[in-house]
Amino acid sequence: MLDVYKILKKTTVEGPGTRFCIWVQGCKKHCPDCFAKETWAFNAGQKYSVEELFEQIKSEKDLEGVTFLGGEPFEQAKDLAKLSSLVKNIGLSVLCFTGYTIEQLRAKKSADVDAFLENIDLLIDGGFEKENFDLSRPWVGSSNQRYLYLTDTYSPEIIKTYKNKVEARISPDGRLEINGMGDFKAIREKFCLQLGKNIVK
């Protein structure tokens, strides 16, 4: 079973095209000034089987692919390897964010990690580093993070056509939820002053 923090069935700010996004729950890295500290705790999310998530993905129309982020996707590499394989088999692309470098992942010598990597088209690696804060590239917040093209699905030329954007939604309980990549500290301060509401990234 996968431990999931949040699902967005359609978004255009978490990778190329329109994507189905899954934020997994649980991360050991705890990068300072992480944008998603609420995803750190393990066994604190909603549980889904691989099959349940795949059925949700299949039911959506006009998707280019699926994005995994979190939390740390590679903490759940076994199930995400299975899910990403199913996703690839129906012609969708796979993008994954990880706080680890690809060298650290390969050094684990884990069959599950390697199987997951085999099904990823675009891996964005490296944890957020406050001292290297940089919003000049799409989807990333610091200059150390790398785009790793593990298949020929995407290329640096295609990525250059995208810019950082954010989306805002009102949750069922009335919270303003923002996803994408931007200066969330500034956004939070501005909206809290104007709206007097909590903002969840």
Short mmCIF file of C-alpha atoms in Angstrom, two decimals:
data_model
loop_
_atom_site.label_atom_id
_atom_site.label_comp_id
_atom_site.label_asym_id
_atom_site.label_seq_id
_atom_site.Cartn_x
_atom_site.Cartn_y
_atom_site.Cartn_z
CA MET A 1 0.00 0.00 0.00
CA LEU A 2 1.17 3.51 -0.80
CA ASP A 3 1.07 6.20 1.86
CA VAL A 4 -0.22 9.36 0.12
CA TYR A 5 -0.35 12.94 1.35
CA LYS A 6 -2.30 14.47 -1.52
CA ILE A 7 -3.52 13.84 -5.05
CA LEU A 8 -4.17 16.40 -7.78
CA LYS A 9 -5.88 14.75 -10.70
CA LYS A 10 -5.01 17.53 -13.13
CA THR A 11 -2.36 20.21 -12.88
CA THR A 12 -0.22 22.12 -15.36
CA VAL A 13 2.49 23.38 -12.99
CA GLU A 14 4.18 20.16 -11.81
CA GLY A 15 5.95 19.17 -15.01
CA PRO A 16 5.40 19.17 -18.76
CA GLY A 17 1.81 19.26 -19.99
CA THR A 18 -1.23 18.29 -17.93
CA ARG A 19 -0.30 15.85 -15.21
CA PHE A 20 -1.78 13.64 -12.52
CA CYS A 21 0.20 14.44 -9.35
CA ILE A 22 0.74 12.24 -6.33
CA TRP A 23 2.42 13.62 -3.22
CA VAL A 24 3.64 10.68 -1.16
CA GLN A 25 3.80 10.78 2.63
CA GLY A 26 7.08 10.28 4.47
CA CYS A 27 10.58 11.70 4.14
CA LYS A 28 13.78 11.10 6.12
CA LYS A 29 15.84 13.93 4.65
CA HIS A 30 14.18 16.94 6.36
CA CYS A 31 15.85 19.61 4.23
CA PRO A 32 15.95 22.99 6.02
CA ASP A 33 13.21 25.35 4.78
CA CYS A 34 11.48 22.52 2.92
CA PHE A 35 8.23 23.70 1.31
CA ALA A 36 6.39 20.53 2.32
CA LYS A 37 7.21 19.69 5.95
CA GLU A 38 3.71 18.33 6.41
CA THR A 39 4.75 15.39 4.21
CA TRP A 40 7.67 14.33 6.44
CA ALA A 41 5.86 12.04 8.89
CA PHE A 42 5.52 8.40 7.96
CA ASN A 43 2.22 6.50 8.09
CA ALA A 44 0.30 9.76 8.35
CA GLY A 45 -1.36 9.84 4.94
CA GLN A 46 -4.16 8.02 3.17
CA LYS A 47 -3.45 4.47 2.05
CA TYR A 48 -3.99 3.41 -1.56
CA SER A 49 -3.15 0.25 -3.43
CA VAL A 50 -1.22 0.50 -6.68
CA GLU A 51 -4.32 -0.71 -8.48
CA GLU A 52 -6.54 1.97 -6.91
CA LEU A 53 -4.22 4.75 -7.99
CA PHE A 54 -3.82 3.32 -11.46
CA GLU A 55 -7.59 3.19 -11.93
CA GLN A 56 -7.80 6.87 -10.93
CA ILE A 57 -5.08 7.78 -13.41
CA LYS A 58 -6.71 5.80 -16.24
CA SER A 59 -10.04 7.54 -15.65
CA GLU A 60 -8.61 10.99 -16.37
CA LYS A 61 -8.65 12.33 -19.92
CA ASP A 62 -5.99 14.31 -21.78
CA LEU A 63 -3.08 13.60 -19.44
CA GLU A 64 0.49 13.82 -20.64
CA GLY A 65 1.83 12.03 -17.62
CA VAL A 66 2.14 11.45 -13.90
CA THR A 67 4.33 13.32 -11.41
CA PHE A 68 5.52 11.83 -8.11
CA LEU A 69 6.71 14.14 -5.38
CA GLY A 70 6.34 14.42 -1.65
CA GLY A 71 7.62 13.53 0.81
CA GLU A 72 10.25 11.29 -0.70
CA PRO A 73 9.04 8.99 -3.48
CA PHE A 74 12.03 6.68 -3.19
CA GLU A 75 11.01 5.72 0.34
CA GLN A 76 8.17 3.86 -1.42
CA ALA A 77 10.14 2.74 -4.45
CA LYS A 78 8.71 -0.79 -4.65
CA ASP A 79 5.09 0.27 -5.11
CA LEU A 80 5.95 3.31 -7.21
CA ALA A 81 8.01 1.12 -9.53
CA LYS A 82 4.90 -0.99 -10.11
CA LEU A 83 2.65 2.03 -10.58
CA SER A 84 5.06 3.82 -12.92
CA SER A 85 5.37 0.68 -15.04
CA LEU A 86 1.58 0.55 -15.44
CA VAL A 87 1.53 4.26 -16.27
CA LYS A 88 4.20 3.84 -18.96
CA ASN A 89 2.30 0.93 -20.48
CA ILE A 90 -0.65 3.21 -21.29
CA GLY A 91 1.57 5.80 -22.94
CA LEU A 92 1.93 8.35 -20.15
CA SER A 93 5.22 9.91 -19.08
CA VAL A 94 6.66 9.74 -15.56
CA LEU A 95 8.34 12.62 -13.75
CA CYS A 96 9.71 12.21 -10.24
CA PHE A 97 11.17 14.66 -7.73
CA THR A 98 13.63 13.30 -5.16
CA GLY A 99 15.68 14.86 -2.40
CA TYR A 100 18.45 12.37 -3.09
CA THR A 101 20.95 12.63 -5.92
CA ILE A 102 20.85 9.91 -8.54
CA GLU A 103 24.32 8.84 -7.38
CA GLN A 104 22.98 8.32 -3.85
CA LEU A 105 20.02 6.35 -5.20
CA ARG A 106 22.18 4.06 -7.30
CA ALA A 107 24.57 3.55 -4.39
CA LYS A 108 21.73 1.96 -2.43
CA LYS A 109 22.06 -1.13 -4.66
CA SER A 110 18.32 -1.66 -4.28
CA ALA A 111 16.36 -3.64 -6.85
CA ASP A 112 13.25 -1.60 -6.03
CA VAL A 113 15.03 1.72 -6.48
CA ASP A 114 16.58 0.55 -9.75
CA ALA A 115 13.20 -0.68 -11.02
CA PHE A 116 11.62 2.67 -10.22
CA LEU A 117 14.43 4.55 -11.98
CA GLU A 118 13.91 2.42 -15.09
CA ASN A 119 10.36 3.74 -15.42
CA ILE A 120 11.11 7.44 -14.91
CA ASP A 121 11.43 9.70 -17.94
CA LEU A 122 12.51 12.84 -16.11
CA LEU A 123 14.09 12.76 -12.66
CA ILE A 124 14.62 16.03 -10.79
CA ASP A 125 17.14 15.27 -8.07
CA GLY A 126 18.59 17.03 -5.06
CA GLY A 127 17.00 18.54 -1.99
CA PHE A 128 16.02 22.19 -1.67
CA GLU A 129 18.98 24.34 -0.53
CA LYS A 130 18.05 27.71 0.91
CA GLU A 131 21.50 29.15 0.22
CA ASN A 132 21.06 28.28 -3.46
CA PHE A 133 17.51 29.64 -3.80
CA ASP A 134 16.79 30.11 -7.51
CA LEU A 135 13.47 30.31 -9.34
CA SER A 136 14.89 30.86 -12.82
CA ARG A 137 14.14 27.29 -13.96
CA PRO A 138 10.78 25.51 -14.06
CA TRP A 139 9.57 23.35 -11.15
CA VAL A 140 12.69 23.72 -8.96
CA GLY A 141 13.57 26.09 -6.15
CA SER A 142 17.36 25.91 -5.87
CA SER A 143 20.24 25.84 -8.33
CA ASN A 144 21.66 22.49 -7.14
CA GLN A 145 18.65 20.55 -8.40
CA ARG A 146 19.20 18.74 -11.68
CA TYR A 147 17.04 17.62 -14.58
CA LEU A 148 18.05 14.08 -15.47
CA TYR A 149 16.64 12.77 -18.76
CA LEU A 150 16.49 9.04 -18.20
CA THR A 151 14.68 8.37 -21.50
CA ASP A 152 14.32 10.33 -24.73
CA THR A 153 10.78 11.48 -23.85
CA TYR A 154 11.97 14.95 -22.79
CA SER A 155 14.97 17.09 -23.61
CA PRO A 156 16.60 20.29 -22.34
CA GLU A 157 15.18 22.13 -25.34
CA ILE A 158 11.61 21.22 -24.39
CA ILE A 159 12.13 22.12 -20.74
CA LYS A 160 13.31 25.61 -21.73
CA THR A 161 9.81 26.32 -23.05
CA TYR A 162 8.33 26.16 -19.52
CA LYS A 163 8.42 28.70 -16.71
CA ASN A 164 7.61 28.51 -13.03
CA LYS A 165 3.93 28.97 -12.23
CA VAL A 166 1.60 28.40 -9.32
CA GLU A 167 -2.00 27.24 -9.07
CA ALA A 168 -4.43 28.18 -6.31
CA ARG A 169 -7.45 26.17 -5.20
CA ILE A 170 -9.93 26.43 -2.37
CA SER A 171 -10.05 23.16 -0.44
CA PRO A 172 -13.37 21.68 0.81
CA ASP A 173 -12.60 22.99 4.30
CA GLY A 174 -12.04 26.54 3.01
CA ARG A 175 -8.24 26.68 2.93
CA LEU A 176 -6.34 28.29 0.08
CA GLU A 177 -4.01 25.63 -1.32
CA ILE A 178 -1.16 26.57 -3.64
CA ASN A 179 0.99 24.23 -5.71
CA GLY A 180 3.66 24.71 -8.30
CA MET A 181 6.88 26.63 -7.74
CA GLY A 182 7.28 30.22 -6.62
CA ASP A 183 8.37 32.38 -3.71
CA PHE A 184 5.98 30.77 -1.25
CA LYS A 185 7.16 32.82 1.69
CA ALA A 186 6.20 36.02 -0.13
CA ILE A 187 2.95 34.51 -1.38
CA ARG A 188 2.02 33.30 2.08
CA GLU A 189 2.75 36.67 3.69
CA LYS A 190 0.76 38.57 1.06
CA PHE A 191 -2.30 36.35 1.18
CA CYS A 192 -2.32 36.02 4.95
CA LEU A 193 -2.36 39.80 5.22
CA GLN A 194 -5.08 40.22 2.63
CA LEU A 195 -7.25 37.21 3.41
CA GLY A 196 -6.45 36.32 6.99
CA LYS A 197 -6.34 32.63 6.05
CA ASN A 198 -3.82 29.86 6.33
CA ILE A 199 -2.17 28.83 3.13
CA VAL A 200 -1.04 25.30 2.48
CA LYS A 201 1.63 24.58 -0.12
#
